[in-house]
Amino acid sequence: SGAHLGKTEAAVTARFRKDSIKLFLGRPNNFLVSMLAMSMLMNLKWSNDSTLEKMAAACLFRDMGLDQDHLTLYRYLTDSVMGILTPEEVEYVRGHPVRSLQMLKDNNVQLYSVDEIVLEHHASPSGDGFPRKLKASNITPMACVLILAENLSAMLKTRPGVPIEQLWREFYKLHDAGNFRIPLKALASTLQLS
């Protein structure tokens, strides 16, 4: 019956969300990435409920296609640390944005059109990101916000003890391109840096 199908769908969705929350809470840097992204949205005045919910969902589900926490720390295939992965692991990492998006679709989770953000969260200002090698001017602004939050979080984790001002100069130089420029200024405001 239709009522039974509704209850089954609700149970599957509830279990899926519960599992996803466990993934979110257990993933390295997820909280920092989420807080940085939300702060940027507030500074950009992109803080209506729909936009904040879209970003929260993207932060929650972006790495669902990875089943090993340590693999979430790789940002780009050009990272020197990628050299320690097997070719199979590199392909696994490369394919996870598409897998994450497919997992959302397979579970009938439609959360405020987060598909582009999830798909683009490993795009790069230089155009060497994955899976689509988009140039900085072709990456959606919302994805740029998430990418900046992820990249800064990764930089802080991998370079402890380096003064924030030094990290910021390097970070700014790497990200001052295309659709990253406006969110980058919002991130500077968030961090109270110039």
XYZ file of N, CA and C in Angstrom:
582
model
N 0.831 -1.197 0.000
C 0.000 0.000 0.000
C 0.862 1.242 0.000
N 0.253 2.370 -0.387
C 0.985 3.637 -0.432
C 1.463 4.069 0.941
N 0.638 3.817 1.983
C 1.025 4.203 3.341
C 2.247 3.406 3.791
N 2.265 2.099 3.469
C 3.404 1.259 3.844
C 4.675 1.738 3.146
N 4.570 2.052 1.856
C 5.726 2.536 1.105
C 6.259 3.827 1.728
N 5.363 4.709 2.143
C 5.780 5.954 2.788
C 6.557 5.689 4.066
N 6.091 4.715 4.879
C 6.784 4.382 6.127
C 8.148 3.770 5.836
N 8.229 2.901 4.825
C 9.502 2.284 4.462
C 10.483 3.337 3.978
N 10.015 4.216 3.117
C 10.872 5.290 2.613
C 11.360 6.169 3.756
N 10.475 6.472 4.692
C 10.856 7.291 5.842
C 11.907 6.573 6.690
N 11.751 5.258 6.878
C 12.714 4.490 7.676
C 14.081 4.464 6.996
N 14.097 4.243 5.676
C 15.365 4.228 4.939
C 16.033 5.596 5.016
N 15.250 6.644 4.806
C 15.798 7.995 4.864
C 16.339 8.299 6.245
N 15.615 7.914 7.296
C 16.072 8.159 8.665
C 17.377 7.416 8.936
N 17.460 6.134 8.503
C 18.697 5.378 8.710
C 19.849 5.995 7.942
N 19.582 6.414 6.704
C 20.599 7.037 5.873
C 21.114 8.309 6.537
N 20.208 9.118 7.034
C 20.618 10.366 7.687
C 21.394 10.083 8.962
N 20.982 9.078 9.733
C 21.689 8.723 10.959
C 23.112 8.281 10.623
N 23.268 7.416 9.621
C 24.593 6.964 9.210
C 25.432 8.136 8.709
N 24.818 9.056 7.979
C 25.532 10.206 7.455
C 25.994 11.118 8.571
N 25.168 11.274 9.605
C 25.566 12.106 10.743
C 26.753 11.474 11.451
N 26.742 10.132 11.593
C 27.905 9.466 12.198
C 29.150 9.716 11.346
N 29.010 9.646 10.023
C 30.140 9.933 9.143
C 30.630 11.360 9.338
N 29.687 12.312 9.390
C 30.029 13.717 9.535
C 30.801 13.962 10.823
N 30.292 13.450 11.926
C 30.917 13.714 13.213
C 32.275 13.050 13.327
N 32.473 11.940 12.628
C 33.731 11.220 12.727
C 34.802 11.648 11.738
N 34.471 12.473 10.769
C 35.425 12.844 9.728
C 36.355 13.956 10.184
N 37.644 13.841 9.822
C 38.602 14.880 10.185
C 38.200 16.227 9.602
N 38.238 17.259 10.409
C 38.045 18.655 10.011
C 36.629 19.021 9.586
N 35.654 18.129 9.650
C 34.321 18.482 9.180
C 33.731 19.667 9.927
N 33.930 19.715 11.223
C 33.355 20.814 11.994
C 33.999 22.138 11.597
N 35.333 22.166 11.509
C 36.022 23.401 11.115
C 35.615 23.834 9.712
N 35.547 22.901 8.785
C 35.139 23.229 7.411
C 33.739 23.840 7.419
N 32.833 23.236 8.141
C 31.461 23.746 8.207
C 31.409 25.141 8.812
N 32.126 25.358 9.880
C 32.105 26.669 10.533
C 32.713 27.747 9.633
N 33.818 27.432 8.968
C 34.421 28.401 8.045
C 33.474 28.727 6.892
N 32.858 27.701 6.320
C 31.943 27.915 5.194
C 30.744 28.762 5.627
N 30.154 28.431 6.757
C 28.997 29.195 7.231
C 29.379 30.644 7.552
N 30.542 30.843 8.130
C 31.002 32.204 8.435
C 31.201 33.010 7.156
N 31.762 32.369 6.136
C 31.918 33.076 4.854
C 30.563 33.474 4.298
N 29.597 32.563 4.335
C 28.263 32.882 3.822
C 27.661 34.062 4.575
N 27.857 34.099 5.877
C 27.340 35.226 6.671
C 28.022 36.534 6.246
N 29.330 36.500 6.065
C 30.055 37.704 5.644
C 29.692 38.135 4.230
N 29.311 37.192 3.403
C 28.893 37.502 2.033
C 27.443 37.983 1.964
N 26.741 37.899 3.095
C 25.301 38.222 3.144
C 24.498 37.219 2.309
N 25.054 36.002 2.183
C 24.356 34.899 1.516
C 23.774 33.990 2.587
N 23.162 34.565 3.578
C 22.818 33.788 4.762
C 21.329 33.533 4.927
N 20.587 33.457 3.823
C 19.188 33.061 3.984
C 19.138 31.572 4.327
N 18.004 31.137 4.849
C 17.888 29.755 5.314
C 18.217 28.736 4.234
N 17.744 28.962 3.029
C 17.969 28.022 1.936
C 19.459 27.868 1.623
N 20.182 28.971 1.582
C 21.623 28.933 1.275
C 22.392 28.247 2.391
N 22.064 28.560 3.631
C 22.751 27.919 4.752
C 22.459 26.423 4.806
N 21.224 26.040 4.528
C 20.871 24.615 4.508
C 21.587 23.888 3.377
N 21.699 24.539 2.228
C 22.406 23.934 1.100
C 23.875 23.684 1.468
N 24.518 24.676 2.085
C 25.926 24.505 2.455
C 26.083 23.461 3.543
N 25.191 23.463 4.522
C 25.274 22.456 5.585
C 25.168 21.051 5.000
N 24.254 20.871 4.064
C 24.100 19.560 3.425
C 25.345 19.192 2.629
N 25.913 20.147 1.898
C 27.125 19.870 1.119
C 28.280 19.497 2.044
N 28.414 20.201 3.157
C 29.469 19.871 4.124
C 29.267 18.470 4.687
N 28.031 18.116 4.912
C 27.710 16.818 5.493
C 27.958 15.665 4.530
N 27.595 15.845 3.264
C 27.573 14.722 2.329
C 28.707 14.693 1.303
N 29.584 15.669 1.277
C 30.570 15.778 0.193
C 31.504 14.573 0.088
N 31.848 13.960 1.189
C 32.806 12.848 1.162
C 32.168 11.494 1.460
N 30.863 11.386 1.255
C 30.182 10.107 1.488
C 30.751 9.000 0.622
N 31.278 9.342 -0.528
C 31.811 8.350 -1.450
C 33.167 7.802 -1.047
N 33.662 8.198 0.112
C 34.916 7.660 0.644
C 34.610 6.875 1.907
N 35.139 5.682 2.013
C 34.844 4.873 3.191
C 36.008 4.795 4.174
N 37.071 5.548 3.917
C 38.218 5.561 4.825
C 38.550 7.012 5.166
N 38.556 7.329 6.457
C 38.740 8.711 6.900
C 40.013 9.361 6.370
N 41.114 8.622 6.345
C 42.376 9.248 5.924
C 42.322 9.733 4.477
N 41.468 9.138 3.660
C 41.372 9.558 2.268
C 40.663 10.907 2.116
N 39.935 11.335 3.147
C 39.254 12.630 3.074
C 40.235 13.792 3.160
N 41.456 13.544 3.540
C 42.434 14.619 3.715
C 43.117 15.020 2.408
N 42.963 14.229 1.358
C 43.587 14.550 0.074
C 42.719 15.555 -0.664
N 43.290 16.690 -1.004
C 42.529 17.742 -1.672
C 42.631 17.632 -3.191
N 43.855 17.452 -3.695
C 44.074 17.446 -5.143
C 44.962 16.281 -5.526
N 44.806 15.831 -6.753
C 45.618 14.710 -7.225
C 47.075 15.106 -7.385
N 47.352 16.396 -7.369
C 48.728 16.872 -7.468
C 49.405 16.973 -6.106
N 48.675 16.725 -5.009
C 49.275 16.758 -3.680
C 50.435 15.765 -3.631
N 51.544 16.195 -3.052
C 52.709 15.312 -2.985
C 52.395 14.045 -2.198
N 51.502 14.135 -1.233
C 51.160 12.957 -0.439
C 50.393 11.920 -1.239
N 49.857 12.296 -2.395
C 49.166 11.314 -3.234
C 50.125 10.222 -3.675
N 51.409 10.514 -3.688
C 52.407 9.539 -4.098
C 52.450 8.303 -3.222
N 51.903 8.397 -2.016
C 51.922 7.229 -1.127
C 50.728 6.308 -1.371
N 49.805 6.740 -2.205
C 48.636 5.921 -2.516
C 48.912 5.019 -3.712
N 48.249 3.893 -3.733
C 48.335 3.012 -4.894
C 47.551 3.651 -6.039
N 47.801 3.251 -7.277
C 47.003 3.783 -8.388
C 45.498 3.538 -8.198
N 45.143 2.408 -7.595
C 43.728 2.116 -7.343
C 43.137 3.095 -6.339
N 43.920 3.422 -5.295
C 43.444 4.383 -4.297
C 43.294 5.780 -4.896
N 44.221 6.167 -5.774
C 44.122 7.467 -6.438
C 42.830 7.530 -7.253
N 42.526 6.477 -7.986
C 41.286 6.445 -8.775
C 40.060 6.457 -7.871
N 40.161 5.783 -6.744
C 39.065 5.770 -5.777
C 38.804 7.186 -5.254
N 39.862 7.894 -4.899
C 39.726 9.279 -4.429
C 39.165 10.150 -5.554
N 39.712 10.000 -6.755
C 39.268 10.797 -7.901
C 37.768 10.623 -8.162
N 37.242 9.444 -7.954
C 35.847 9.178 -8.262
C 34.856 9.468 -7.150
N 35.339 9.856 -5.977
C 34.393 9.972 -4.866
C 33.368 11.101 -4.983
N 33.646 12.243 -5.633
C 32.564 13.230 -5.763
C 31.368 12.675 -6.546
N 31.645 11.925 -7.598
C 30.568 11.327 -8.393
C 29.854 10.256 -7.574
N 30.617 9.438 -6.828
C 29.996 8.408 -5.981
C 29.131 9.046 -4.897
N 29.622 10.126 -4.289
C 28.844 10.806 -3.247
C 27.521 11.299 -3.813
N 27.578 11.910 -4.980
C 26.368 12.404 -5.634
C 25.412 11.252 -5.955
N 25.959 10.146 -6.442
C 25.124 8.984 -6.769
C 24.488 8.402 -5.512
N 25.212 8.385 -4.412
C 24.656 7.872 -3.159
C 23.462 8.712 -2.712
N 23.556 10.019 -2.877
C 22.421 10.882 -2.549
C 21.214 10.529 -3.416
N 21.461 10.376 -4.705
C 20.369 10.049 -5.636
C 19.793 8.666 -5.348
N 20.656 7.678 -5.093
C 20.199 6.313 -4.834
C 19.322 6.232 -3.592
N 19.553 7.112 -2.639
C 18.781 7.115 -1.397
C 17.656 8.140 -1.414
N 17.365 8.663 -2.613
C 16.292 9.642 -2.784
C 16.424 10.831 -1.841
N 17.653 11.212 -1.565
C 17.888 12.376 -0.718
C 18.060 13.577 -1.635
N 17.110 14.469 -1.556
C 17.164 15.685 -2.353
C 17.239 16.843 -1.382
N 18.421 17.351 -1.207
C 18.657 18.384 -0.214
C 19.094 19.686 -0.881
N 18.119 20.453 -1.283
C 18.372 21.812 -1.726
C 19.422 21.929 -2.821
N 19.405 21.034 -3.764
C 20.285 21.099 -4.934
C 21.762 21.199 -4.571
N 22.222 20.321 -3.726
C 23.629 20.350 -3.325
C 24.532 19.664 -4.346
N 23.948 19.136 -5.432
C 24.703 18.319 -6.372
C 25.944 19.026 -6.929
N 25.823 20.253 -7.364
C 26.990 20.947 -7.946
C 28.078 21.179 -6.912
N 27.699 21.533 -5.704
C 28.702 21.771 -4.657
C 29.443 20.478 -4.347
N 28.701 19.384 -4.184
C 29.323 18.086 -3.902
C 30.234 17.675 -5.058
N 29.767 17.837 -6.268
C 30.540 17.427 -7.440
C 31.798 18.276 -7.612
N 31.747 19.553 -7.243
C 32.865 20.469 -7.480
C 33.787 20.665 -6.277
N 33.577 19.985 -5.158
C 34.333 20.325 -3.957
C 35.832 20.002 -4.028
N 36.288 19.342 -5.087
C 37.717 19.152 -5.307
C 38.198 19.905 -6.541
N 37.403 20.857 -7.002
C 37.862 21.729 -8.083
C 38.965 22.635 -7.526
N 39.737 23.206 -8.408
C 40.906 23.983 -7.985
C 40.968 25.298 -8.747
N 41.429 26.371 -8.089
C 41.585 27.643 -8.807
C 42.487 27.520 -10.038
N 43.430 26.596 -9.996
C 44.365 26.428 -11.111
C 43.798 25.569 -12.239
N 42.650 24.934 -12.005
C 42.031 24.104 -13.029
C 42.473 22.654 -13.025
N 43.296 22.258 -12.053
C 43.775 20.873 -12.035
C 43.026 20.003 -11.027
N 41.856 20.469 -10.591
C 41.061 19.689 -9.654
C 40.312 18.562 -10.347
N 39.520 17.849 -9.567
C 38.775 16.722 -10.133
C 37.338 16.763 -9.647
N 36.381 16.155 -10.300
C 36.550 15.256 -11.435
C 36.521 15.950 -12.801
N 36.192 17.268 -12.868
C 35.960 17.879 -14.175
C 37.007 18.904 -14.616
N 38.056 19.121 -13.842
C 39.129 20.061 -14.199
C 38.589 21.443 -14.592
N 37.674 21.956 -13.778
C 37.074 23.261 -14.046
C 38.070 24.391 -13.766
N 37.987 25.449 -14.539
C 38.770 26.662 -14.287
C 38.076 27.468 -13.198
N 38.812 28.369 -12.552
C 38.292 29.146 -11.425
C 37.025 29.920 -11.766
N 36.905 30.390 -12.983
C 35.721 31.167 -13.373
C 34.516 30.281 -13.708
N 34.706 28.959 -13.760
C 33.608 28.041 -14.075
C 33.105 27.256 -12.868
N 33.709 27.478 -11.714
C 33.299 26.796 -10.486
C 32.203 27.640 -9.837
N 31.139 27.001 -9.389
C 30.044 27.757 -8.782
C 30.535 28.485 -7.525
N 30.007 29.680 -7.277
C 30.434 30.431 -6.084
C 30.242 29.664 -4.779
N 29.142 28.909 -4.662
C 28.932 28.128 -3.435
C 29.997 27.047 -3.281
N 30.394 26.416 -4.384
C 31.467 25.425 -4.316
C 32.775 26.105 -3.932
N 33.002 27.314 -4.426
C 34.220 28.059 -4.059
C 34.288 28.277 -2.551
N 33.155 28.593 -1.943
C 33.111 28.776 -0.484
C 33.555 27.489 0.211
N 32.988 26.366 -0.193
C 33.340 25.091 0.435
C 34.800 24.730 0.171
N 35.271 24.939 -1.033
C 36.664 24.624 -1.380
C 37.620 25.451 -0.528
N 37.337 26.738 -0.377
C 38.193 27.586 0.462
C 38.214 27.074 1.901
N 37.051 26.728 2.429
C 36.986 26.224 3.800
C 37.770 24.917 3.937
N 37.609 24.022 2.984
C 38.337 22.745 3.032
C 39.846 22.951 2.905
N 40.235 23.790 1.959
C 41.665 23.991 1.724
C 42.351 24.672 2.903
N 41.685 25.660 3.512
C 42.290 26.304 4.677
C 42.375 25.322 5.841
N 41.335 24.563 6.050
C 41.355 23.562 7.112
C 42.496 22.573 6.908
N 42.677 22.109 5.676
C 43.769 21.167 5.373
C 45.126 21.818 5.594
N 45.265 23.081 5.192
C 46.534 23.779 5.365
C 46.859 23.941 6.854
N 45.859 24.289 7.651
C 46.079 24.442 9.094
C 46.478 23.111 9.724
N 45.875 22.025 9.263
C 46.171 20.703 9.823
C 47.569 20.218 9.438
N 47.970 20.475 8.201
C 49.246 19.940 7.726
C 50.436 20.843 8.027
N 50.163 22.063 8.501
C 51.272 22.991 8.785
C 51.126 23.633 10.153
N 51.037 22.804 11.183
C 50.870 23.365 12.530
C 52.104 24.182 12.924
N 51.866 25.226 13.671
C 52.975 26.051 14.152
C 53.385 27.168 13.217
N 52.938 27.131 11.968
C 53.263 28.204 11.030
C 52.335 29.379 11.336
N 52.892 30.583 11.483
C 52.040 31.740 11.811
C 50.928 31.920 10.773
N 49.729 32.241 11.262
C 48.563 32.367 10.400
C 48.778 33.420 9.314
N 49.499 34.476 9.627
C 49.751 35.515 8.626
C 50.543 34.960 7.440
N 51.543 34.121 7.711
C 52.330 33.485 6.649
C 51.462 32.526 5.836
N 50.687 31.697 6.536
C 49.795 30.769 5.841
C 48.807 31.540 4.965
N 48.291 32.651 5.505
C 47.290 33.410 4.762
C 47.873 33.987 3.476
N 49.088 34.511 3.524
C 49.703 35.062 2.298
C 49.806 33.978 1.225
N 50.254 32.804 1.597
C 50.370 31.692 0.646
C 48.992 31.263 0.145
N 48.065 31.140 1.068
C 46.710 30.707 0.746
C 46.049 31.695 -0.213
N 46.179 32.977 0.072
C 45.561 34.016 -0.750
C 46.106 33.969 -2.173
N 47.421 33.841 -2.275
C 48.054 33.791 -3.598
C 47.537 32.597 -4.418
N 47.341 31.464 -3.779
C 46.864 30.256 -4.463
C 45.402 30.355 -4.905
N 44.618 31.154 -4.199
C 43.168 31.151 -4.413
C 42.611 32.439 -5.010
N 43.435 33.411 -5.284
C 42.966 34.703 -5.803
C 42.732 34.609 -7.307
N 41.621 33.967 -7.672
C 41.306 33.763 -9.093
C 39.806 33.562 -9.277
N 39.300 34.008 -10.403
C 37.931 33.733 -10.832
C 36.885 33.891 -9.747
N 36.017 32.897 -9.639
C 34.908 32.940 -8.686
C 35.332 32.751 -7.235
N 36.619 32.569 -6.986
C 37.115 32.469 -5.616
C 37.317 33.841 -4.983
N 37.469 34.882 -5.775
C 37.869 36.192 -5.256
C 36.909 36.754 -4.207
N 35.640 36.762 -4.477
C 34.684 37.341 -3.520
C 34.603 36.499 -2.240
N 34.449 35.169 -2.337
C 34.463 34.377 -1.099
C 35.800 34.478 -0.347
N 36.896 34.647 -1.074
C 38.207 34.789 -0.430
C 38.237 36.043 0.442
N 37.666 37.123 -0.035
C 37.583 38.350 0.773
C 36.712 38.123 2.002
N 35.643 37.367 1.840
C 34.788 37.046 2.990
C 35.531 36.185 4.001
N 36.361 35.271 3.523
C 37.161 34.446 4.431
C 38.167 35.313 5.181
N 38.784 36.271 4.500
C 39.714 37.197 5.166
C 38.992 37.962 6.267
N 37.766 38.388 5.985
C 36.977 39.083 6.990
C 36.637 38.162 8.156
N 36.278 36.927 7.857
C 35.979 35.940 8.876
C 37.155 35.760 9.822
N 38.346 35.691 9.253
C 39.564 35.444 10.028
C 40.199 36.734 10.555
N 39.613 37.870 10.184
C 40.120 39.186 10.547
C 41.563 39.359 10.061
N 41.761 38.986 8.797
C 43.056 39.132 8.123
C 42.844 40.034 6.906
N 43.945 40.612 6.409
C 43.792 41.449 5.203
C 44.481 40.811 4.029
